[in-house]
CSV table of C-alpha atoms in Angstrom, one decimal:
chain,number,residue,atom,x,y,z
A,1,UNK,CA,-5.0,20.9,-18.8
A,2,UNK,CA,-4.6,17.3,-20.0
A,3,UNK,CA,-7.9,14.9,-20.1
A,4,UNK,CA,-7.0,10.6,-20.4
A,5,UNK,CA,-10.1,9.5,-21.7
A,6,UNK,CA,-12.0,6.3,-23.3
A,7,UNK,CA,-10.6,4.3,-20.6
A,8,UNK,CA,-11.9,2.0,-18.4
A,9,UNK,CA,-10.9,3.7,-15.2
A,10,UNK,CA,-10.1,2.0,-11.7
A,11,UNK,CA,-10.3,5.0,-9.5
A,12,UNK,CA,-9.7,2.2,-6.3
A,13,UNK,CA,-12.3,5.1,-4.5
A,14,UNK,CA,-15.4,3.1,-5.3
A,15,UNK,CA,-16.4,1.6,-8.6
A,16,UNK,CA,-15.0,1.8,-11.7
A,17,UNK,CA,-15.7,3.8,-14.9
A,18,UNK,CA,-16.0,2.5,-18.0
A,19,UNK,CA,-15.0,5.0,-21.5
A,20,UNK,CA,-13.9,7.0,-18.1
A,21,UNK,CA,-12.2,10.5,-18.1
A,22,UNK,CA,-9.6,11.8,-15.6
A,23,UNK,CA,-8.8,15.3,-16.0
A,24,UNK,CA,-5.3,16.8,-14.8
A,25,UNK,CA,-4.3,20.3,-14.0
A,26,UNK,CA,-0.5,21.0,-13.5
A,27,UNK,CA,0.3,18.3,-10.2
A,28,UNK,CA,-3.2,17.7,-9.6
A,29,UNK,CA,-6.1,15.9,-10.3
A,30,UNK,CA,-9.4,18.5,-11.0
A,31,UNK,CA,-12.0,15.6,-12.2
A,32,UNK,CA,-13.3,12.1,-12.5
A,33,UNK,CA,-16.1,10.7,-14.6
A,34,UNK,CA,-18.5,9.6,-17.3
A,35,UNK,CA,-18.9,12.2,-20.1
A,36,UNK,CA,-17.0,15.2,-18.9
A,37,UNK,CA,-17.3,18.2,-21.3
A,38,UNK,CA,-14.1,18.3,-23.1
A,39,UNK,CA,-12.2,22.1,-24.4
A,40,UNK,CA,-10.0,22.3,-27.6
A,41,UNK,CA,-7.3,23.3,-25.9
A,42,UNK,CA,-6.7,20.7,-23.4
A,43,UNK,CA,-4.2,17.8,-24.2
A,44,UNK,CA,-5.6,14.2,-25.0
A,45,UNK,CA,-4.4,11.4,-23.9
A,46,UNK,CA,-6.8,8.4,-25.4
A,47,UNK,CA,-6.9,5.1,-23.6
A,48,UNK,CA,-9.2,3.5,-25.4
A,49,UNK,CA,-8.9,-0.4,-25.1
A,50,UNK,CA,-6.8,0.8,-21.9
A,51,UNK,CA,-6.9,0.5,-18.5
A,52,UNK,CA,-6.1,3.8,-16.5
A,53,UNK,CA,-5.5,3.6,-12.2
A,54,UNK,CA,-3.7,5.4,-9.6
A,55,UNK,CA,0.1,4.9,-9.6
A,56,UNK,CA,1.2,2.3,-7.7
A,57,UNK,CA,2.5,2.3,-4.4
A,58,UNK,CA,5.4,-0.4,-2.1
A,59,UNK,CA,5.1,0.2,1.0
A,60,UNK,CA,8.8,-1.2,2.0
A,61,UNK,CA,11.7,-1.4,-0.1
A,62,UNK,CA,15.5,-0.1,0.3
A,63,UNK,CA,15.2,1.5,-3.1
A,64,UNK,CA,17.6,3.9,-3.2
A,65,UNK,CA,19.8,2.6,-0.6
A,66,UNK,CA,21.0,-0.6,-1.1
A,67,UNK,CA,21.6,-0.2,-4.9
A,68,UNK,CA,22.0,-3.4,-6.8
A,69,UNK,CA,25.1,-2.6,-9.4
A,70,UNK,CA,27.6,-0.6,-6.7
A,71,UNK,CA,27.0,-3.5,-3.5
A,72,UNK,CA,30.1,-2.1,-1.7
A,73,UNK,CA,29.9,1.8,-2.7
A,74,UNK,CA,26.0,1.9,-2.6
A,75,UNK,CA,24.7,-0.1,0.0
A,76,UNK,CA,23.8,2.4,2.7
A,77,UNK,CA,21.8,0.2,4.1
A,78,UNK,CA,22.1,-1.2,8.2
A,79,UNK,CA,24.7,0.8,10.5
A,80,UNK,CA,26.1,-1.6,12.7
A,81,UNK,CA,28.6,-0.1,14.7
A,82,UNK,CA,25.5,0.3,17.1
A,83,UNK,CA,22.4,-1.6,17.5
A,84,UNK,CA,19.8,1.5,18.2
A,85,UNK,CA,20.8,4.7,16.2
A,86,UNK,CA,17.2,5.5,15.4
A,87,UNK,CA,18.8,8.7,14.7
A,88,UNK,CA,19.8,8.1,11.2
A,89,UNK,CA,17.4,9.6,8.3
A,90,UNK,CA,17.2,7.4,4.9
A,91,UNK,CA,16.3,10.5,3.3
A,92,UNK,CA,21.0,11.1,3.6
A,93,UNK,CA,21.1,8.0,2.0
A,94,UNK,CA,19.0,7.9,-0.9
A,95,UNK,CA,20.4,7.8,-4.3
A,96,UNK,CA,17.6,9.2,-6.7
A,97,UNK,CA,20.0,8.6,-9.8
A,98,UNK,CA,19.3,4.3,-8.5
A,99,UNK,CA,18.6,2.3,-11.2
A,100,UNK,CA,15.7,0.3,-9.2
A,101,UNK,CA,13.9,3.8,-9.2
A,102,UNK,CA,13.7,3.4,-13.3
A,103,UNK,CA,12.4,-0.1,-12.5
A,104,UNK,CA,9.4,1.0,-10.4
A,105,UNK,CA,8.5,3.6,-12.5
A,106,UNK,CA,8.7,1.3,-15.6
A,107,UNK,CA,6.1,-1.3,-13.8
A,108,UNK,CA,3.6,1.7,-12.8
A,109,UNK,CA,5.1,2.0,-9.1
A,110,UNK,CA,4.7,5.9,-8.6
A,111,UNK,CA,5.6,5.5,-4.8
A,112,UNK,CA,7.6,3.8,-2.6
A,113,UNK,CA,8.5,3.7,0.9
A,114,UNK,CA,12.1,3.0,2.1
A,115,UNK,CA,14.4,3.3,4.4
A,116,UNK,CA,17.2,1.5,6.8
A,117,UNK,CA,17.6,-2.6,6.9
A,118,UNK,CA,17.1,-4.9,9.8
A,119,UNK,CA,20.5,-5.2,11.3
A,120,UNK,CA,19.6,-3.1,14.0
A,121,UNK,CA,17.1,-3.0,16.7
A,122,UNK,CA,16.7,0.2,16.1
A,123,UNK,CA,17.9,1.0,12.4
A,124,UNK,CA,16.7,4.8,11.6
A,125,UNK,CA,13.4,6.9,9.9
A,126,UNK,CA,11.9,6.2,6.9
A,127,UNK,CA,10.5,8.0,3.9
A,128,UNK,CA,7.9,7.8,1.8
A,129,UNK,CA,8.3,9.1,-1.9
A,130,UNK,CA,7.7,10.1,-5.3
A,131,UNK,CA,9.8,7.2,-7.5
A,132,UNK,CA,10.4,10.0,-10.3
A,133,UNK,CA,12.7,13.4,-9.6
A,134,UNK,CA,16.3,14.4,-9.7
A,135,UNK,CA,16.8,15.2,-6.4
A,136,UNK,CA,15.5,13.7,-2.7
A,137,UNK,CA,13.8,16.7,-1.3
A,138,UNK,CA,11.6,17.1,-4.1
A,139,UNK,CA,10.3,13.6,-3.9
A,140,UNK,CA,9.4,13.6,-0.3
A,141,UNK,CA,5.4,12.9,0.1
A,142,UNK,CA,6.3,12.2,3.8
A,143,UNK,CA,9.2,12.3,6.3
A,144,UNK,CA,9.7,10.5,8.7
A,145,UNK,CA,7.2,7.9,7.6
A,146,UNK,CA,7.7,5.4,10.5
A,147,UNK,CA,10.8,4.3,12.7
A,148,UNK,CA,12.5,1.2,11.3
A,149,UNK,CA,13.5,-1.6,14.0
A,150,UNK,CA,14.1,-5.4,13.9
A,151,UNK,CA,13.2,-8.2,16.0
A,152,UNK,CA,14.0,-11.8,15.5
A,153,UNK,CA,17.2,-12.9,13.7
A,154,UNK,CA,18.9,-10.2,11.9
A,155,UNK,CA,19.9,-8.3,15.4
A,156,UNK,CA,20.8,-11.4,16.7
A,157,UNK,CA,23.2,-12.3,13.9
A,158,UNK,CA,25.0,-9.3,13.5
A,159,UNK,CA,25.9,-8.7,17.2
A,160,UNK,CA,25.8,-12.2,18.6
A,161,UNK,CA,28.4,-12.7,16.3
A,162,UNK,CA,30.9,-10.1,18.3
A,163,UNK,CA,29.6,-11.5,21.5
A,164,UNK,CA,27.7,-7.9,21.6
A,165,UNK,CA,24.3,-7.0,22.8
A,166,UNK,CA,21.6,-8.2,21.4
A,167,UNK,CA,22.8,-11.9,21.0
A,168,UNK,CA,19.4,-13.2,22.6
A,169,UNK,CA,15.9,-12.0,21.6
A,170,UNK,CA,15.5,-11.2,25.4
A,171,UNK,CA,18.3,-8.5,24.7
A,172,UNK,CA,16.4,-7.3,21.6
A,173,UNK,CA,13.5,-6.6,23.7
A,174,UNK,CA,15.3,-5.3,26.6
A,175,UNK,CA,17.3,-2.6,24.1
A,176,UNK,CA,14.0,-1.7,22.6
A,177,UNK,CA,11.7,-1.2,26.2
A,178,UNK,CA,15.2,0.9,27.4
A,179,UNK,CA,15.1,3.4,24.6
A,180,UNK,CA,11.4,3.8,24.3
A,181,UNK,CA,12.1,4.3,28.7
A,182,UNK,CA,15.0,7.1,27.8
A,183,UNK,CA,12.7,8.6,25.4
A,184,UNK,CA,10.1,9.1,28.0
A,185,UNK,CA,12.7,10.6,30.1
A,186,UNK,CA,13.9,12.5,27.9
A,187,UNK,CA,10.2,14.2,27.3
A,188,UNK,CA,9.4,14.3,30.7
A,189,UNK,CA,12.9,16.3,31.5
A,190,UNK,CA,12.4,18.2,28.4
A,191,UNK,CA,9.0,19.5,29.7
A,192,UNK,CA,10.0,20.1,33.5
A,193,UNK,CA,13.1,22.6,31.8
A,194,UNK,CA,10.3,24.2,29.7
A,195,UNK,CA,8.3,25.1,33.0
A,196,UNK,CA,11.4,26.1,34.7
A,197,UNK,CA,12.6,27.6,31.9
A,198,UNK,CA,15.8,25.9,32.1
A,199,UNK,CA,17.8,24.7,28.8
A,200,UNK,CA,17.8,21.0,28.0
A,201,UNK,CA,20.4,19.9,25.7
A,202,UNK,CA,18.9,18.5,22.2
A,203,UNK,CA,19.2,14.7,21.6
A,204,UNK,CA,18.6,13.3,18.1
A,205,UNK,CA,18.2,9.8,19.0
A,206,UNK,CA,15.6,10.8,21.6
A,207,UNK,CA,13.7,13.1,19.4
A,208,UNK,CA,13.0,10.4,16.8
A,209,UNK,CA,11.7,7.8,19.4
A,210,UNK,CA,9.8,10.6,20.9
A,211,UNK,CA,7.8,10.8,17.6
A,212,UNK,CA,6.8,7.5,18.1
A,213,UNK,CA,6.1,8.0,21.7
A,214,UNK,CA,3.9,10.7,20.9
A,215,UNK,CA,1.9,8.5,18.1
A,216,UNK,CA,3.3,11.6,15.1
A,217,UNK,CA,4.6,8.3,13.6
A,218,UNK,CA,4.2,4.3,13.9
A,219,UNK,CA,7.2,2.3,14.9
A,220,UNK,CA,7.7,0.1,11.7
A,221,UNK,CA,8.7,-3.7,13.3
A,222,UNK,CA,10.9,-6.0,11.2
A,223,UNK,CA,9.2,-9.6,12.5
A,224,UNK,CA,8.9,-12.7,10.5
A,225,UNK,CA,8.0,-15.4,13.3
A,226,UNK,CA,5.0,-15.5,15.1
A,227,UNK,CA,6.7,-15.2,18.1
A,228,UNK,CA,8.7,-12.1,17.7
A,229,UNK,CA,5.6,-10.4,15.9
A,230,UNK,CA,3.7,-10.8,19.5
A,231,UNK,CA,7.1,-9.4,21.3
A,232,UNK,CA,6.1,-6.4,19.7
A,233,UNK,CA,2.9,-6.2,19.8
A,234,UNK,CA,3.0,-6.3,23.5
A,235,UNK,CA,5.6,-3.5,23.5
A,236,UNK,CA,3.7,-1.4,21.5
A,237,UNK,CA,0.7,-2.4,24.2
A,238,UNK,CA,2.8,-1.6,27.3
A,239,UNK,CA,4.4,2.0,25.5
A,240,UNK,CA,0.5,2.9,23.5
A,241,UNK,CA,2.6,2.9,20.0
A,242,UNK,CA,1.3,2.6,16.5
A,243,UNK,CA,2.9,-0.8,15.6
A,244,UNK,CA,3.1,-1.8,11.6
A,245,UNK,CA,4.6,-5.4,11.4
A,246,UNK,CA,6.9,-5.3,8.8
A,247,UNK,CA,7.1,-9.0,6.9
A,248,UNK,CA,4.4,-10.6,9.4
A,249,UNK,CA,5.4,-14.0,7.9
A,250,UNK,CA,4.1,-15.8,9.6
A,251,UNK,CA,0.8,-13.5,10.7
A,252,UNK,CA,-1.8,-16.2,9.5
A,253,UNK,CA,-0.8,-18.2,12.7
A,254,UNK,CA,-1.8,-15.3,14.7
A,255,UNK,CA,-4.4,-13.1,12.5
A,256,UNK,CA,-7.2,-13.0,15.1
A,257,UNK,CA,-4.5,-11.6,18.0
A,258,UNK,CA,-3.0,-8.9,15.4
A,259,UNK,CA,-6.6,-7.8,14.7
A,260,UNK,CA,-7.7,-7.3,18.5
A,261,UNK,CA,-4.5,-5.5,18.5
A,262,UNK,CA,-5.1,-3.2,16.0
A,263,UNK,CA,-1.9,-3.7,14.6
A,264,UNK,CA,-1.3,-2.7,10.9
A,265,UNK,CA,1.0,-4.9,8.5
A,266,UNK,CA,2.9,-4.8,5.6
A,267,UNK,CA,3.1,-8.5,4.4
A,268,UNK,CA,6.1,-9.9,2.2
A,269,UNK,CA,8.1,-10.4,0.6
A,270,UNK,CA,6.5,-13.5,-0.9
A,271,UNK,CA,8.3,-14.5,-4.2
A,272,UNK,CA,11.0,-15.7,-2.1
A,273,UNK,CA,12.7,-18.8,-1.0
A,274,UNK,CA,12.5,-20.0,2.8
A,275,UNK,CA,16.0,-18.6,2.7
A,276,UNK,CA,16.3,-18.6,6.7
A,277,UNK,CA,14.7,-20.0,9.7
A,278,UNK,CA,12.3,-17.1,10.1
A,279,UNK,CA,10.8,-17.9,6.7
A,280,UNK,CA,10.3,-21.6,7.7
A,281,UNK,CA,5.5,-21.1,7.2
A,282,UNK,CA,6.4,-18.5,4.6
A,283,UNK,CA,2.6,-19.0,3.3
A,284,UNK,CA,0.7,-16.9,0.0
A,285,UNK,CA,-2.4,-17.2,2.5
A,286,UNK,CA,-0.8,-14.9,4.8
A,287,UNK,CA,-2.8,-11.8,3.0
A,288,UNK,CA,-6.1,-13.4,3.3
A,289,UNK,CA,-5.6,-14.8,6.6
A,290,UNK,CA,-5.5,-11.2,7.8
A,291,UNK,CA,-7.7,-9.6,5.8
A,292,UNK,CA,-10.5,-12.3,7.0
A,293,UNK,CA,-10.2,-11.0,10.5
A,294,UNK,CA,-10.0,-7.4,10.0
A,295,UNK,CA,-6.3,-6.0,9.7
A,296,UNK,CA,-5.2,-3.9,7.2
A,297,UNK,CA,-2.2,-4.7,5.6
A,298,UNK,CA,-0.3,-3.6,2.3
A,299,UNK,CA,1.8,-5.8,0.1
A,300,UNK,CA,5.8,-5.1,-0.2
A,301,UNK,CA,8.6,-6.2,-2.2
A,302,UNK,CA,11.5,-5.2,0.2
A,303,UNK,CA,13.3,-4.5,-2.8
A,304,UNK,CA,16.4,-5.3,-4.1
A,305,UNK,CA,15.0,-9.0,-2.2
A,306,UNK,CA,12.3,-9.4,-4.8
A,307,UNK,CA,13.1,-6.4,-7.4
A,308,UNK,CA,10.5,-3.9,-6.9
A,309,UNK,CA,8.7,-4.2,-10.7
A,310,UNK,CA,7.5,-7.2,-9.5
A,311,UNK,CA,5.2,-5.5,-6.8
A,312,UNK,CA,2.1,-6.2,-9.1
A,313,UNK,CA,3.0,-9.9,-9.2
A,314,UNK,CA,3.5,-10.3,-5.9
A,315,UNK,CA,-0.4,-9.0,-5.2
A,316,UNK,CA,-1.0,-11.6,-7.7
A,317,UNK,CA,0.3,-14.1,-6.3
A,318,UNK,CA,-1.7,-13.3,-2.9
A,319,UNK,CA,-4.9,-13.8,-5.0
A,320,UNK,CA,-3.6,-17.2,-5.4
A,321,UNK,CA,-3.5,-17.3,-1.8
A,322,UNK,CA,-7.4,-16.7,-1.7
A,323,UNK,CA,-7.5,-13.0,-1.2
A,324,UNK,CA,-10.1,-11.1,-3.0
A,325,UNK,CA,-8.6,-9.8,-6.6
A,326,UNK,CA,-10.2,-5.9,-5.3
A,327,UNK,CA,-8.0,-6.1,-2.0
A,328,UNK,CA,-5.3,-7.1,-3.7
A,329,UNK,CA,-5.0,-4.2,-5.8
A,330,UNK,CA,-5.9,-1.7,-2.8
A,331,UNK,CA,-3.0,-3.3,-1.5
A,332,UNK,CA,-0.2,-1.5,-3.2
A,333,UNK,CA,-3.0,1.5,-4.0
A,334,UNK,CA,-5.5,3.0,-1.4
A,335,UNK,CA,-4.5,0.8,1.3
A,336,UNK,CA,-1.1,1.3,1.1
A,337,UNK,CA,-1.5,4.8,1.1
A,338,UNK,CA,-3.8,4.5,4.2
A,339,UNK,CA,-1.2,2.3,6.0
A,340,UNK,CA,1.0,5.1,5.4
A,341,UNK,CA,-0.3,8.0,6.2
A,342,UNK,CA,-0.4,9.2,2.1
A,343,UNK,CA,-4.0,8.6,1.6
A,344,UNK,CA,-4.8,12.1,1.2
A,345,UNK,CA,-2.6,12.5,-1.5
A,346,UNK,CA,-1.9,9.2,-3.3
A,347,UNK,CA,-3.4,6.0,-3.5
A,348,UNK,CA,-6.8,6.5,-5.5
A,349,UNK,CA,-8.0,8.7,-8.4
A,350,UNK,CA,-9.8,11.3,-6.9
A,351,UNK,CA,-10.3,15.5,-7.3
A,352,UNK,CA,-7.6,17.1,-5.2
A,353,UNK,CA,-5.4,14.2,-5.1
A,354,UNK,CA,-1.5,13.6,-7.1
A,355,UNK,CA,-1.7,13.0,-10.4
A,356,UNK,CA,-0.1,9.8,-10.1
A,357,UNK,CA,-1.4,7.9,-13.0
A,358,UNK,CA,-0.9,5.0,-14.9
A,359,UNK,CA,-1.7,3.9,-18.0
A,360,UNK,CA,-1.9,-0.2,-18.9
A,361,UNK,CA,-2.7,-2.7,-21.4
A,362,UNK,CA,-4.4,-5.4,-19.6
A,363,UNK,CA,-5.4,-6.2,-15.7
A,364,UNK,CA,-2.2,-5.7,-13.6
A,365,UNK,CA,-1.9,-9.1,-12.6
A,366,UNK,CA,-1.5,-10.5,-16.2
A,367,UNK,CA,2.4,-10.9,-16.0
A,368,UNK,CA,2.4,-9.6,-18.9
A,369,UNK,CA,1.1,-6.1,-18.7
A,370,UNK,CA,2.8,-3.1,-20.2
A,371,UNK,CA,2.6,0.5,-18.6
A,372,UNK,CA,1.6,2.6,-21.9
A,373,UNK,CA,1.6,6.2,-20.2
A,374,UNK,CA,2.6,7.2,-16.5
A,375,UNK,CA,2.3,10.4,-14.9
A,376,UNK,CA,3.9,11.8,-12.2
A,377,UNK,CA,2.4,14.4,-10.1
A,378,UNK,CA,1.5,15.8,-13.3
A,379,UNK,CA,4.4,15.3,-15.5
A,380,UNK,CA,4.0,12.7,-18.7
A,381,UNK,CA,7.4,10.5,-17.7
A,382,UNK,CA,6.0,7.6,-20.0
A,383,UNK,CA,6.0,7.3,-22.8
C-alpha cells in the first residue's frame, strides 16, 4: 500500500484537505482524509508544501494519431476517400510509443480522449484513455467514447475541392440526416429478421451509428460557428441523440439555446489564432458564457493544434475569461470525466476510483508549475 500525505489535497469531489492523505492500493484508490492511521509497511510519498489532485484529463485531442515528428508516416488522422466512414476505430490508429503521450503525462494529463479529425462528416469512434502504457488495449478506460463528425468548413474544403459531396453545408446536413435514416433502417430490418428469424447481413458503418441512435454513445460534433453548432443541435433534436459540440467557438452567441437543449460541449481550442473564418468571435468568455446558463462543458487542446501540456493553461486562460477558478479546474478533472462518461473511474480523488494522481509545486495555473510525482492507475511513472 502506498500513502501521499502532508498535502494539501484537491480531491475536485467537494472540499479540499489540508496536511491531506490519499491512500493507494495496487490500481486503486482505498482512502481519503485528515489524519488517517498510517502502517510501517506502507510506502510514503510526502507532499508536504505540495499540492496533490486527480490526474488530469483533455477531453479532445488526436494524440496518438496525428504525431507531430513523422507528418506523412504518422498522421492517421481524416480518411478522405469518403466523407461518412463512421466505421473506422481510432483505437487501429493510435501510436502509444507518440511522443505527445510523454508530453501529457509530463504536464499531469493522466487521460485523454482522441480520435479521427474533421475532414469528414462522419470521420470514425473515439476513445478515451489512460496517457501511460505500452500497448492500446491496455489503456482503454472507454471505447467507443462518442462518434466523431464535422460540420462547417472542414467537409466543405476537402470535397468541394473535387467537386464532391459535401461542397455546401446543406450537403453536410443532408449526408448526416441520410446516415442517421439508414441506421434506423438498418435496426428496424435488423429487428424484423430477428422475429422472423431470418439472417441479416452485418454492417459496420450501421452498427456504429446505431450506437448513437440508441443513445450507448453521444455523437461528438465538430462546429465552430454559431450557425453550424444549431444545424446540429436540431439534428440531434429531430434523431433524440446525445449531442457534444466539439469547439463551440462561437457558443457564447448562443449559450441560452445550447442550455435549453441540453447539449454538452467541449470548448477550444483557445490559445490559438483566428486562423480560419470559423474562428472569426474566437472569445476566452466562451467558458463562462456557458457555464452562466447551465451547460456543462470541458476544456480541450485538440492537440497537436495547441500541444496538449498546455491543457492547464488553457483553463487558465478561461479564468481570464471570467470563469470561476473551481470550474476551471473541474474542467479537465470531474467534469471532463462526466462529459465523458469516465466519472466513475477518473476525474476526482475518491475510494474506489483510478489512482490517477498527481503531484505539483504550486496552483496549476501558475505557468510555471512542475508535476513532482504522477501516478498512473497505481504505478509511480514520475519521478
Amino acid at each position: 500500500m502506498l500513502a501521499i500525505v502532508n498535502g494539501h489535497v484537491m480531491t475536485m469531489a467537494g472540499q479540499s484537505i489540508s496536511r491531506g492523505t490519499v491512500l493507494v492500493e495496487g490500481s486503486r484508490i482505498v482512502s481519503v482524509g485528515k489524519d488517517i492511521p498510517l502502517s510501517d509497511h506502507m510506502k510514503i510519498i510526502d507532499a508536504k508544501g505540495k499540492i496533490v489532485m486527480p490526474g488530469l484529463i483533455d477531453a479532445h485531442t488526436h494524440v496518438g494519431i496525428m504525431e507531430e515528428v513523422f507528418r506523412i508516416e504518422g498522421d492517421d488522422t481524416n480518411e478522405v476517400s469518403d466523407p461518412i466512414t463512421a466505421h473506422l476505430r481510432a483505437i487501429d490508429a493510435i501510436n502509444p510509443a507518440d511522443l505527445g503521450f510523454k508530453d501529457a503525462l509530463a504536464a499531469g494529463i493522466t487521460t485523454v480522449v482522441t480520435g479521427p479529425g474533421s475532414a469528414n462528416i462522419i470521420g470514425g469512434e473515439m476513445v478515451a484513455m489512460k496517457t501511460y502504457g505500452q500497448i492500446m488495449d491496455d489503456m482503454i478506460i472507454r471505447f467507443p467514447a462518442g462518434l466523431k463528425c464535422a460540420l462547417g468548413e472542414n467537409p466543405k474544403r476537402v470535397y468541394g475541392k473535387g467537386q464532391k459531396m459535401p461542397s455546401t453545408r446543406m450537403a453536410s446536413a443532408a449526408l448526416l440526416r441520410e446516415t442517421l435514416v439508414k441506421a434506423q433502417n438498418y435496426l428496424a430490418k435488423k429487428e424484423q429478421s430477428h422475429e422472423k428469424d431470418i439472417f441479416t447481413e452485418r454492417c459496420l458503418k450501421m452498427e456504429s451509428v446505431a450506437r448513437v441512435l440508441n443513445r450507448e454513445i453521444p455523437l461528438r460534433v465538430h462546429a465552430h460557428r454559431a450557425d453550424d453548432i444549431m444545424t446540429a443541435v436540431r439534428i440531434a433534436r429531430e434523431f433524440n441523440v446525445e449531442l457534444i459540440v466539439e469547439h463551440c467557438t462561437e457558443g457564447h452567441l448562443i449559450a441560452p439555446w445550447l442550455a435549453s437543449a441540453g447539449v454538452k460541449a467541449v470548448v477550444g481550442p483557445v490559445i490559438s489564432s483566428r486562423a480560419k473564418v470559423e474562428l472569426m468571435n474566437r472569445s476566452l468568455e466562451t467558458a463562462m458564457a456557458l457555464y452562466r446558463v447551465g451547460v456543462q462543458f470541458a476544456i480541450m487542446t485538440d492537440h497537436p493544434v495547441v500541444p496538449v501540456n498546455y491543457l492547464a493553461l488553457s483553463a487558465g486562460l478561461a479564468v481570464k475569461g471570467g470563469l470561476p477558478e473551481e470550474e476551471a479546474l473541474k474542467a479537465i478533472t470531474i467534469n471532463a470525466a462526466r462529459l465523458v462518461g469516465i466519472d466513475k473511474r477518473v476525474g476526482s480523488l475518491e475510494p474506489g476510483k483510478d489512482a490517477d494522481i498527481i503531484i505539483i509545486d504550486r496552483h496549476l495555473f501558475d505557468p510555471n508549475y512542475q508535476v513532482v510525482a504522477l501516478l498512473v492507475s497505481g504505478q509511480q511513472v514520475i519521478p
